[in-house]
PDB file of N, CA, C and O in Angstrom:
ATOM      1  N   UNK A   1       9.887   1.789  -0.533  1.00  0.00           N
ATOM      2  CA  UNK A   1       9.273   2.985  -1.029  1.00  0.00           C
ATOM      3  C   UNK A   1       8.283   2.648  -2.139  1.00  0.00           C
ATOM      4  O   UNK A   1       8.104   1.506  -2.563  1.00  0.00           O
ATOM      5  N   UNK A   2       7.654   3.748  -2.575  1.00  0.00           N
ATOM      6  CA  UNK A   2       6.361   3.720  -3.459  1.00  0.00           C
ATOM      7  C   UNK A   2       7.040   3.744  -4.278  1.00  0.00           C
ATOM      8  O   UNK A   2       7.913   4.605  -4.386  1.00  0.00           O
ATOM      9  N   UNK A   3       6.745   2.291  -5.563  1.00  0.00           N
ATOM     10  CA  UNK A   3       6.117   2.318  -7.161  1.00  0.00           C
ATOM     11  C   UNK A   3       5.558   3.778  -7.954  1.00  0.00           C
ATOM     12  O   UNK A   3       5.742   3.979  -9.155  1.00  0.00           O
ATOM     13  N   UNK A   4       5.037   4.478  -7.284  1.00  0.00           N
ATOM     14  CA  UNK A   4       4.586   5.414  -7.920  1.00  0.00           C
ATOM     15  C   UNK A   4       5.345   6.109  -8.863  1.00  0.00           C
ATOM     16  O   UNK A   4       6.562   6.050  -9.041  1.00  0.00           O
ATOM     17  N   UNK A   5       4.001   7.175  -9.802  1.00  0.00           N
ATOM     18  CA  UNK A   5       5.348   7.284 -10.730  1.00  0.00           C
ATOM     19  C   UNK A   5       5.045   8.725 -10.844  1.00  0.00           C
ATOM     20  O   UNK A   5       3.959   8.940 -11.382  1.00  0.00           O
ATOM     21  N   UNK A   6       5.762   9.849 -10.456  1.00  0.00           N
ATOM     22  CA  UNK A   6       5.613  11.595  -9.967  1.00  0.00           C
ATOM     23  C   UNK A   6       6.589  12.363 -11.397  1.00  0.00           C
ATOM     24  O   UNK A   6       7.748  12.106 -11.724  1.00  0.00           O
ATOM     25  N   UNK A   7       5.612  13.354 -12.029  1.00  0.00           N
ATOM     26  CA  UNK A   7       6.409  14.148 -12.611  1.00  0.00           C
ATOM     27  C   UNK A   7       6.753  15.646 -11.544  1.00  0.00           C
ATOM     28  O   UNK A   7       6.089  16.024 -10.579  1.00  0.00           O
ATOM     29  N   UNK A   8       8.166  16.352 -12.200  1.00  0.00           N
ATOM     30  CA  UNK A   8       8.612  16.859 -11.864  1.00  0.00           C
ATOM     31  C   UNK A   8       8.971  18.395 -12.230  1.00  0.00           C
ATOM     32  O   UNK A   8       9.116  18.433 -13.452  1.00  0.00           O
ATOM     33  N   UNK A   9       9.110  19.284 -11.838  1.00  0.00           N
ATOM     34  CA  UNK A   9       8.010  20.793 -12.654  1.00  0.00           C
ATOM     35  C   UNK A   9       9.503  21.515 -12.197  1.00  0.00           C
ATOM     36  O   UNK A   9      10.168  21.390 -11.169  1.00  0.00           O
ATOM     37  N   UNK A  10       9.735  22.393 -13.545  1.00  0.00           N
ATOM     38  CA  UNK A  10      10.655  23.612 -12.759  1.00  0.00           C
ATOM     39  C   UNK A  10      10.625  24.583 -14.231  1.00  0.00           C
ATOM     40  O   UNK A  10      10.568  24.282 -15.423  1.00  0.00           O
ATOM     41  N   UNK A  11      10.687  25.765 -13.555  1.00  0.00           N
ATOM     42  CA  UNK A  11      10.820  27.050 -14.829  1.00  0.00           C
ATOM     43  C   UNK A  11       9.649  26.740 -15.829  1.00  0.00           C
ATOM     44  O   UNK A  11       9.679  27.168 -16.982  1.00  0.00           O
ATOM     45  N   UNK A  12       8.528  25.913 -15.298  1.00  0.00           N
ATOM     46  CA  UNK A  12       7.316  25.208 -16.033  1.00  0.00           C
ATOM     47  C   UNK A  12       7.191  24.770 -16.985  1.00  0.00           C
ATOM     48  O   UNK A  12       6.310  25.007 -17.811  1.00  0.00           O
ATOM     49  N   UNK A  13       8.300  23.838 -17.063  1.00  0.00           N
ATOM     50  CA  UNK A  13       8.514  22.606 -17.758  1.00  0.00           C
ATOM     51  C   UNK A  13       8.657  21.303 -16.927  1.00  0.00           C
ATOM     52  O   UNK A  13       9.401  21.014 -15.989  1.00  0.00           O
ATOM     53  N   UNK A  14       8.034  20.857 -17.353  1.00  0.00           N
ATOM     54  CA  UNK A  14       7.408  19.016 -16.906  1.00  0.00           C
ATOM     55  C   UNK A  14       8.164  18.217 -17.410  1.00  0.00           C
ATOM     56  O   UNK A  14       8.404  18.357 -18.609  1.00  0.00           O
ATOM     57  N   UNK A  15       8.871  16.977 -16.576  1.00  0.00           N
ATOM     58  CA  UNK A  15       9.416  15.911 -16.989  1.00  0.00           C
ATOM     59  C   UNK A  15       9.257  14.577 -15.770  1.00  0.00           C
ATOM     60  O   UNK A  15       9.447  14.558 -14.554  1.00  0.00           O
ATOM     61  N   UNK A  16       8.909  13.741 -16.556  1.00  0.00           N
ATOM     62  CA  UNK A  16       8.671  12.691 -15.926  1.00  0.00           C
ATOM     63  C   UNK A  16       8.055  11.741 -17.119  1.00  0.00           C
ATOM     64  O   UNK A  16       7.947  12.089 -18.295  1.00  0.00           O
ATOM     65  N   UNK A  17       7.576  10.139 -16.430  1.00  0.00           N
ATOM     66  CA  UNK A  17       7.598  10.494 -14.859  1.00  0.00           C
ATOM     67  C   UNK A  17       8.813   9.663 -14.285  1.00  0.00           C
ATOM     68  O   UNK A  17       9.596   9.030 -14.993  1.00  0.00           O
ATOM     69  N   UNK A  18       8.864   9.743 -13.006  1.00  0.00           N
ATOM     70  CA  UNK A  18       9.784   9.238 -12.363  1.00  0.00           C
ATOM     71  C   UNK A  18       9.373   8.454 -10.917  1.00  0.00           C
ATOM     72  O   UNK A  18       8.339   8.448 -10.249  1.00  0.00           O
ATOM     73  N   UNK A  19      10.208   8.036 -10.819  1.00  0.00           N
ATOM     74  CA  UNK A  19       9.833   6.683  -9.467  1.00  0.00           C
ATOM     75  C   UNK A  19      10.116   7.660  -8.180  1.00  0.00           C
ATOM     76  O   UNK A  19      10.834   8.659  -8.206  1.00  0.00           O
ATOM     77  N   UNK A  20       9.392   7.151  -7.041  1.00  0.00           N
ATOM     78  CA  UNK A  20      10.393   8.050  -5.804  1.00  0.00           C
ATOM     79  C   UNK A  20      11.955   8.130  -5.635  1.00  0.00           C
ATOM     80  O   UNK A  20      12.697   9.020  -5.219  1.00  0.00           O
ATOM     81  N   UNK A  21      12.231   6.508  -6.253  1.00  0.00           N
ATOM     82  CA  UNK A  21      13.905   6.307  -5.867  1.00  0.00           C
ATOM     83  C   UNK A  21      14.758   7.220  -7.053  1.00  0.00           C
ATOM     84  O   UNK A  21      15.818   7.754  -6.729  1.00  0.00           O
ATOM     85  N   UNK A  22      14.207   7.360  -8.473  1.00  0.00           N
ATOM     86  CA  UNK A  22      14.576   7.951  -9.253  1.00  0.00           C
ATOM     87  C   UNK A  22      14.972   9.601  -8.627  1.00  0.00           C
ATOM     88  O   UNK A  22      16.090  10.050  -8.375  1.00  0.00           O
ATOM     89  N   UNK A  23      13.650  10.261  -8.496  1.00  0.00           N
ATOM     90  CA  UNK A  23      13.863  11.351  -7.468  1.00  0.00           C
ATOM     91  C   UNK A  23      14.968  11.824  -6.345  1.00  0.00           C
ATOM     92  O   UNK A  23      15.602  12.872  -6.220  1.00  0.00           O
ATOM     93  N   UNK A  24      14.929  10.594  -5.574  1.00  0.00           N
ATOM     94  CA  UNK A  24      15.983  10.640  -4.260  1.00  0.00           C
ATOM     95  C   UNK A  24      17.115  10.351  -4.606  1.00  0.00           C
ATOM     96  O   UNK A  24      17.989  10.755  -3.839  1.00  0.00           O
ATOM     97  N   UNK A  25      17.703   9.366  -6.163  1.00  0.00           N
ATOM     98  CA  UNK A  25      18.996   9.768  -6.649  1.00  0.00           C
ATOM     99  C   UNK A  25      19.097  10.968  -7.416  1.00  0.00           C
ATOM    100  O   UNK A  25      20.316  10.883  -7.567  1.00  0.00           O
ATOM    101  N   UNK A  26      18.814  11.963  -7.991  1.00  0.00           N
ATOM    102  CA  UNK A  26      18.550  12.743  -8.637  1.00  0.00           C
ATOM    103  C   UNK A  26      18.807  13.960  -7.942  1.00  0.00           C
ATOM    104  O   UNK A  26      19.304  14.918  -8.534  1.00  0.00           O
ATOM    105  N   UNK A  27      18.387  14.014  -6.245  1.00  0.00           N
ATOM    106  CA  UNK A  27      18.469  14.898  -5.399  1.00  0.00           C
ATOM    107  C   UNK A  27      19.899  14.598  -5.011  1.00  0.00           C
ATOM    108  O   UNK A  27      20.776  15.441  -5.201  1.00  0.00           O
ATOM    109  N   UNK A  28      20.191  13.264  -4.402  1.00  0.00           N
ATOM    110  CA  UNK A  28      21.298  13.007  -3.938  1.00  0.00           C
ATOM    111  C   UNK A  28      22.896  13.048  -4.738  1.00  0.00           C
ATOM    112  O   UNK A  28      23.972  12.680  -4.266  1.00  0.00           O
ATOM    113  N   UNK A  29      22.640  13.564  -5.947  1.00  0.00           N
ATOM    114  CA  UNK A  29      23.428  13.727  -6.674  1.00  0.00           C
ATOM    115  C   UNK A  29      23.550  15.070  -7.632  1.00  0.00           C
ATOM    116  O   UNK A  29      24.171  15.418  -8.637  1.00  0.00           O
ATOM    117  N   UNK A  30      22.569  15.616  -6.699  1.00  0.00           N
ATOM    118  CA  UNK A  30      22.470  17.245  -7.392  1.00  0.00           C
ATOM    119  C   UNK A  30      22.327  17.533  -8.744  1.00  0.00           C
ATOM    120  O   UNK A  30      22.981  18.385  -9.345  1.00  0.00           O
ATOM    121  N   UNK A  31      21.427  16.785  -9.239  1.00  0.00           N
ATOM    122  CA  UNK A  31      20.724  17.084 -10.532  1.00  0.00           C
ATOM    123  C   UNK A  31      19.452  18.139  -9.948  1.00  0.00           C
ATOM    124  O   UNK A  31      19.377  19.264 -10.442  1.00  0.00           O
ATOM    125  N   UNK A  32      18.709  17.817  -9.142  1.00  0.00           N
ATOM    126  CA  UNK A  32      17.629  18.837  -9.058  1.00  0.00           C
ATOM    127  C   UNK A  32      17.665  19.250  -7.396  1.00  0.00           C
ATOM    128  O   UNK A  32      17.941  18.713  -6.323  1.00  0.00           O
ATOM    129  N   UNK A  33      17.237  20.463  -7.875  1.00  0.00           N
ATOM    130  CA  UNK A  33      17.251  21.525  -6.248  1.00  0.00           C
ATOM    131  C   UNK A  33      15.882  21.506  -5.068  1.00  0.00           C
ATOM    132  O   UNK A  33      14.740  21.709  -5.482  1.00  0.00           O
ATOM    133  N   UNK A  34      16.002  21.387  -4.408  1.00  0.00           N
ATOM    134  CA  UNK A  34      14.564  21.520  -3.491  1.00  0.00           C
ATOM    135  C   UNK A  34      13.697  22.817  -4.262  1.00  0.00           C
ATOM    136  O   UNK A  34      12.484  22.626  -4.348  1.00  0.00           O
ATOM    137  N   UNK A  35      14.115  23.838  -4.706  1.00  0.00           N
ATOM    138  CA  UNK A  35      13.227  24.457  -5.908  1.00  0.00           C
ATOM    139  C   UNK A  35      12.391  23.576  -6.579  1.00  0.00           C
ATOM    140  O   UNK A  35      11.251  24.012  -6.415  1.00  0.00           O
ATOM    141  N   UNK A  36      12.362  22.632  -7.204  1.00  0.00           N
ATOM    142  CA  UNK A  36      11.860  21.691  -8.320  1.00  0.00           C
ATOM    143  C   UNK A  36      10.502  21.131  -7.555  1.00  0.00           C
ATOM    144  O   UNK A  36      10.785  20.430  -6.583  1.00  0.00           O
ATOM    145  N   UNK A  37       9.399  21.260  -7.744  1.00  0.00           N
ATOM    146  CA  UNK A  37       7.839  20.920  -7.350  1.00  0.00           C
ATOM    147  C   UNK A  37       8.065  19.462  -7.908  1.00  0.00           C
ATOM    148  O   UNK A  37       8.730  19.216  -8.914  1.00  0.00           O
ATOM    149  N   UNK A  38       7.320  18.376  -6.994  1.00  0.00           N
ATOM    150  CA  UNK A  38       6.457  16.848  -7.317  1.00  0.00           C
ATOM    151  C   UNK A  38       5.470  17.260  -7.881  1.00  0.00           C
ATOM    152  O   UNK A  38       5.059  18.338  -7.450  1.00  0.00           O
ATOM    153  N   UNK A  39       4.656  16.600  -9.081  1.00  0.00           N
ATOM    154  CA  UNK A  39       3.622  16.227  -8.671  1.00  0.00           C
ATOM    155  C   UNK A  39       2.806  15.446  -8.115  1.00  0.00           C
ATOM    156  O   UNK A  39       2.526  14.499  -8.849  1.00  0.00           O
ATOM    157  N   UNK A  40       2.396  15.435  -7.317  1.00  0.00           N
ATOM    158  CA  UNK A  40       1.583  14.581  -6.256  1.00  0.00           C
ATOM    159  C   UNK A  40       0.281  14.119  -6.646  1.00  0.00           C
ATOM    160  O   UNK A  40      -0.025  14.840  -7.596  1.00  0.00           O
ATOM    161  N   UNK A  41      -0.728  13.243  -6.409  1.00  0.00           N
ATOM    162  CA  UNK A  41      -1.880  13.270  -5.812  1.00  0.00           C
ATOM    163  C   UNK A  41      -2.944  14.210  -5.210  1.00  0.00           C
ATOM    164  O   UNK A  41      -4.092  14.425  -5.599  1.00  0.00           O
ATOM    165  N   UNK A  42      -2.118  14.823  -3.932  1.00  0.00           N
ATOM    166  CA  UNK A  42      -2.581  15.868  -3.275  1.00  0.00           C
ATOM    167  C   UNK A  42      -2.078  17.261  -3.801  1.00  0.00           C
ATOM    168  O   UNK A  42      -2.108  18.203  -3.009  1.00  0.00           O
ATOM    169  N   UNK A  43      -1.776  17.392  -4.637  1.00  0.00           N
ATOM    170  CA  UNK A  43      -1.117  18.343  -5.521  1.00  0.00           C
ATOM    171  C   UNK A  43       0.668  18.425  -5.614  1.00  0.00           C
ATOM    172  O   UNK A  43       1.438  17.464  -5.605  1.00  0.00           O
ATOM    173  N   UNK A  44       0.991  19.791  -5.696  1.00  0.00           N
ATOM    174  CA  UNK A  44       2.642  20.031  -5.904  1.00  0.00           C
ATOM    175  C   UNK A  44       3.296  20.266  -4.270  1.00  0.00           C
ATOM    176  O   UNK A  44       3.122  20.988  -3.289  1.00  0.00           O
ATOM    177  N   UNK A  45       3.965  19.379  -4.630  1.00  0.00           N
ATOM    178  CA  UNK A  45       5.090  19.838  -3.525  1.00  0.00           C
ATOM    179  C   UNK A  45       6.580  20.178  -3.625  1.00  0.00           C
ATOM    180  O   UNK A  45       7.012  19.546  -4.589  1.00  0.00           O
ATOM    181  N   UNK A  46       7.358  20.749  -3.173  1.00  0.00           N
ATOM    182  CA  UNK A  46       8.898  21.129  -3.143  1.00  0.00           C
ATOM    183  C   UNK A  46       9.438  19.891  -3.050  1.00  0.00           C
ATOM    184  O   UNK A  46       9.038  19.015  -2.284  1.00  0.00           O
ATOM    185  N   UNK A  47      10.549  19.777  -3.991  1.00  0.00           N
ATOM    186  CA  UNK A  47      11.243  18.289  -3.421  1.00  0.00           C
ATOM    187  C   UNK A  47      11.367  18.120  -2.283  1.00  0.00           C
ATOM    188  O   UNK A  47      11.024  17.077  -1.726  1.00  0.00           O
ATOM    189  N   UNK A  48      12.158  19.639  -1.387  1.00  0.00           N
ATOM    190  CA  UNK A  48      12.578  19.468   0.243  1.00  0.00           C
ATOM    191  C   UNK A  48      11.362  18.941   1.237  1.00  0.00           C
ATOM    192  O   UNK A  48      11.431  18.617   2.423  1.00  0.00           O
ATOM    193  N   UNK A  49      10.030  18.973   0.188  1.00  0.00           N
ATOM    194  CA  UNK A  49       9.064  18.803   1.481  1.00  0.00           C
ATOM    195  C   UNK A  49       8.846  17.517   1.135  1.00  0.00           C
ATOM    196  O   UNK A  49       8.940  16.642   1.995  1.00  0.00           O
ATOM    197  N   UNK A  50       8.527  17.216  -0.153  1.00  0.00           N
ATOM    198  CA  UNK A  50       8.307  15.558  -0.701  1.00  0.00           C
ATOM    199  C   UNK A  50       9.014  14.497  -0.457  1.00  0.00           C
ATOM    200  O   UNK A  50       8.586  13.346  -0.370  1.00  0.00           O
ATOM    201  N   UNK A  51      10.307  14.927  -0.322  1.00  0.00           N
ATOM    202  CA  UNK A  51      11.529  13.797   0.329  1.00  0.00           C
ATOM    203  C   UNK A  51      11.300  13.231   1.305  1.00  0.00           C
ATOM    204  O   UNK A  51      11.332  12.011   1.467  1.00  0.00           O
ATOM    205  N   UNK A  52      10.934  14.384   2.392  1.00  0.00           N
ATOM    206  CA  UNK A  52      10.901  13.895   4.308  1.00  0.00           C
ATOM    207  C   UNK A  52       9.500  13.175   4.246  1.00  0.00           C
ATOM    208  O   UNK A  52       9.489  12.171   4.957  1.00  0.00           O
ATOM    209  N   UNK A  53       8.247  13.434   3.547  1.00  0.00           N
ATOM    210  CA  UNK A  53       7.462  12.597   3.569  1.00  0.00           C
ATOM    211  C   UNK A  53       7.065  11.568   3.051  1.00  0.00           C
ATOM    212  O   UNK A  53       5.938  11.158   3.329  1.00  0.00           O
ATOM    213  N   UNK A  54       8.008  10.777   2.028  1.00  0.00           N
ATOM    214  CA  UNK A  54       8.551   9.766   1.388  1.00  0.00           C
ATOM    215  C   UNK A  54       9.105   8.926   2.355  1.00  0.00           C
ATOM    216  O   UNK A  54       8.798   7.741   2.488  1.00  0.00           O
ATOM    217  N   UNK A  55      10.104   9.669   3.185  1.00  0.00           N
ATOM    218  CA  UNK A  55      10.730   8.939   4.256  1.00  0.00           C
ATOM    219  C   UNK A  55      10.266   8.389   5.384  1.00  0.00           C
ATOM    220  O   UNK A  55      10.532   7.275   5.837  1.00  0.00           O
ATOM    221  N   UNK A  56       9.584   9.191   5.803  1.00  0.00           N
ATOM    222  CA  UNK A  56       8.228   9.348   6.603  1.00  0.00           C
ATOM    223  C   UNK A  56       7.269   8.385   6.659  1.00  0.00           C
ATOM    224  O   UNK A  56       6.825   7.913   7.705  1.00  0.00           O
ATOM    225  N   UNK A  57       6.813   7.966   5.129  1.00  0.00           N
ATOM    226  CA  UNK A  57       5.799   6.512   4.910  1.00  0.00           C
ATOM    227  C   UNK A  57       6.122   5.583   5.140  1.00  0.00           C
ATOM    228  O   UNK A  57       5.477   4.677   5.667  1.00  0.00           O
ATOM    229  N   UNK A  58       7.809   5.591   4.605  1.00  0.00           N
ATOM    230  CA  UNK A  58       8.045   4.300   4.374  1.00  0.00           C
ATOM    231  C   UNK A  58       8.654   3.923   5.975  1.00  0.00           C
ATOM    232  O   UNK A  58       8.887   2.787   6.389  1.00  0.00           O
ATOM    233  N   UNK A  59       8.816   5.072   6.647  1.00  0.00           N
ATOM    234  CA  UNK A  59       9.259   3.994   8.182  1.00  0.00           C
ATOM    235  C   UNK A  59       8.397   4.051   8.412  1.00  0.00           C
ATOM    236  O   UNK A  59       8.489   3.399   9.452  1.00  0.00           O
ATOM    237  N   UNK A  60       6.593   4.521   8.319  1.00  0.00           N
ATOM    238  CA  UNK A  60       5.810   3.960   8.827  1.00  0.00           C
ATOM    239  C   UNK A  60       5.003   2.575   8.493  1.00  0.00           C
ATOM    240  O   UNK A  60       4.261   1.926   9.231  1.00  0.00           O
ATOM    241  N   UNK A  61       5.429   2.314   7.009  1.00  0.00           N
ATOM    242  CA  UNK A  61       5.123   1.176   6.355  1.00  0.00           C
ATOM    243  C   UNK A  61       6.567   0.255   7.213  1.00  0.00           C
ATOM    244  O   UNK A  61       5.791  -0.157   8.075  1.00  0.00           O
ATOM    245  N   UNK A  62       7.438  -0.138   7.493  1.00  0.00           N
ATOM    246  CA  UNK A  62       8.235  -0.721   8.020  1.00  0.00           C
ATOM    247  C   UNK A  62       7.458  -0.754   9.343  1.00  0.00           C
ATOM    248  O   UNK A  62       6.848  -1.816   9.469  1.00  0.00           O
ATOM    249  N   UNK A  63       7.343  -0.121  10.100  1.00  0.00           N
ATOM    250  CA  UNK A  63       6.662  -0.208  11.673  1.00  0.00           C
ATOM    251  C   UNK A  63       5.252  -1.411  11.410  1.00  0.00           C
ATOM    252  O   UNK A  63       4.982  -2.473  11.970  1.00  0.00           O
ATOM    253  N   UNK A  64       4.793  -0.888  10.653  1.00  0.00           N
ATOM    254  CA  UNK A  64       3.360  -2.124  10.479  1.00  0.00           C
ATOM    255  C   UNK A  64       3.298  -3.217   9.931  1.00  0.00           C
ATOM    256  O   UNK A  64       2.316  -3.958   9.975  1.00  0.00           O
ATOM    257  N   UNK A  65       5.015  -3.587   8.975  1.00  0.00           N
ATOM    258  CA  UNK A  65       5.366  -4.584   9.150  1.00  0.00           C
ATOM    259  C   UNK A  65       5.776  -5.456  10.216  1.00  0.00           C
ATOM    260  O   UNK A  65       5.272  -6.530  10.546  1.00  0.00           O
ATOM    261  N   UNK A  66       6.997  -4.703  10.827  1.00  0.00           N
ATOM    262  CA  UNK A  66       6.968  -5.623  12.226  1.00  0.00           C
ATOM    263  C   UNK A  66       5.863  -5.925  13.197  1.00  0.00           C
ATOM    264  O   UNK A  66       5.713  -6.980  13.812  1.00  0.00           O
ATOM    265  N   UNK A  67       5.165  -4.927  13.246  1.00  0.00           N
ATOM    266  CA  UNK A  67       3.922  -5.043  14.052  1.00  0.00           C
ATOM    267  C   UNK A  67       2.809  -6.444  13.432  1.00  0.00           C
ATOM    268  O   UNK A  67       2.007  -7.085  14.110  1.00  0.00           O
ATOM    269  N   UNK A  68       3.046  -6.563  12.289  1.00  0.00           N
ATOM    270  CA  UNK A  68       2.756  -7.611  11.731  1.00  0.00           C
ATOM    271  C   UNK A  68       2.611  -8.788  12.020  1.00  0.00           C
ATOM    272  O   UNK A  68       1.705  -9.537  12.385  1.00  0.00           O
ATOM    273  N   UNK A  69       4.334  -8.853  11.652  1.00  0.00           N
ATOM    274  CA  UNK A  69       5.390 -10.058  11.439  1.00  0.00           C
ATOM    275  C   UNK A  69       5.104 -10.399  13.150  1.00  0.00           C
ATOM    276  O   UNK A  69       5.063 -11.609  13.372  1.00  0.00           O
ATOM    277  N   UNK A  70       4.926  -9.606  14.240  1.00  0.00           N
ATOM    278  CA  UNK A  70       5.513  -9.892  15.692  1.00  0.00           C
ATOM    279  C   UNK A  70       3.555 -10.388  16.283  1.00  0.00           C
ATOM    280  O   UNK A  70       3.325 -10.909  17.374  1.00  0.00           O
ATOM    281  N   UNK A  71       2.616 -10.096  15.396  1.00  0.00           N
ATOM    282  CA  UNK A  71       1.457 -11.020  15.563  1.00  0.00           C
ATOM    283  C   UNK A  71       1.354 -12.014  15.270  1.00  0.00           C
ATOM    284  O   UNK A  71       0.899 -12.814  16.088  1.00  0.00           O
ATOM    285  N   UNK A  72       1.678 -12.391  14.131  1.00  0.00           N
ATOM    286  CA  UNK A  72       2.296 -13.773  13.578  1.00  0.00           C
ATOM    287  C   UNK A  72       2.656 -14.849  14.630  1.00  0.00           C
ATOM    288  O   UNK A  72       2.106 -15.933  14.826  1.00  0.00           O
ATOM    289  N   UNK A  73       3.746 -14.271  15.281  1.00  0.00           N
ATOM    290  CA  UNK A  73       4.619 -14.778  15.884  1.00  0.00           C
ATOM    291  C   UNK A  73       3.949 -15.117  17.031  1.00  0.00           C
ATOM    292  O   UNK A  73       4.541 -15.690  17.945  1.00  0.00           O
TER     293      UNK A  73
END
């Protein structure tokens, strides 16, 4: 997953920043609700939507590794 570093918005107060993995323990342990906005790049997103496309990159960053690794080869 991304280095990046995303603050995090609710009742419009800002805290960050935080890593993606920071985030995805944070969710996974019910500190913050899919209520709670990223900030992004491309602007704000819902955690519930920012998660799946976190997940999303990174198996596509894994796919173009092997695709890689298997030219190499």
């Amino acid at each position: 997953m991304s280095k990046l570093e995303y603050y995090l918005r609710w009742r419009g107060e800002n805290s960050g920043p935080y890593t993606s993995e920071q985030i995805r323990r944070m969710w996974d342990a019910g500190q913050i609700s899919g209520a709670y906005q990223v900030s992004t790049g491309a602007g704000m997103l819902l955690v519930q939507d920012f998660l799946p496309q976190l997940e999303e990159a990174a198996a596509d960053e894994r796919l173009r590794e092997q695709k890689a690794f298997k030219a190499k080869a």
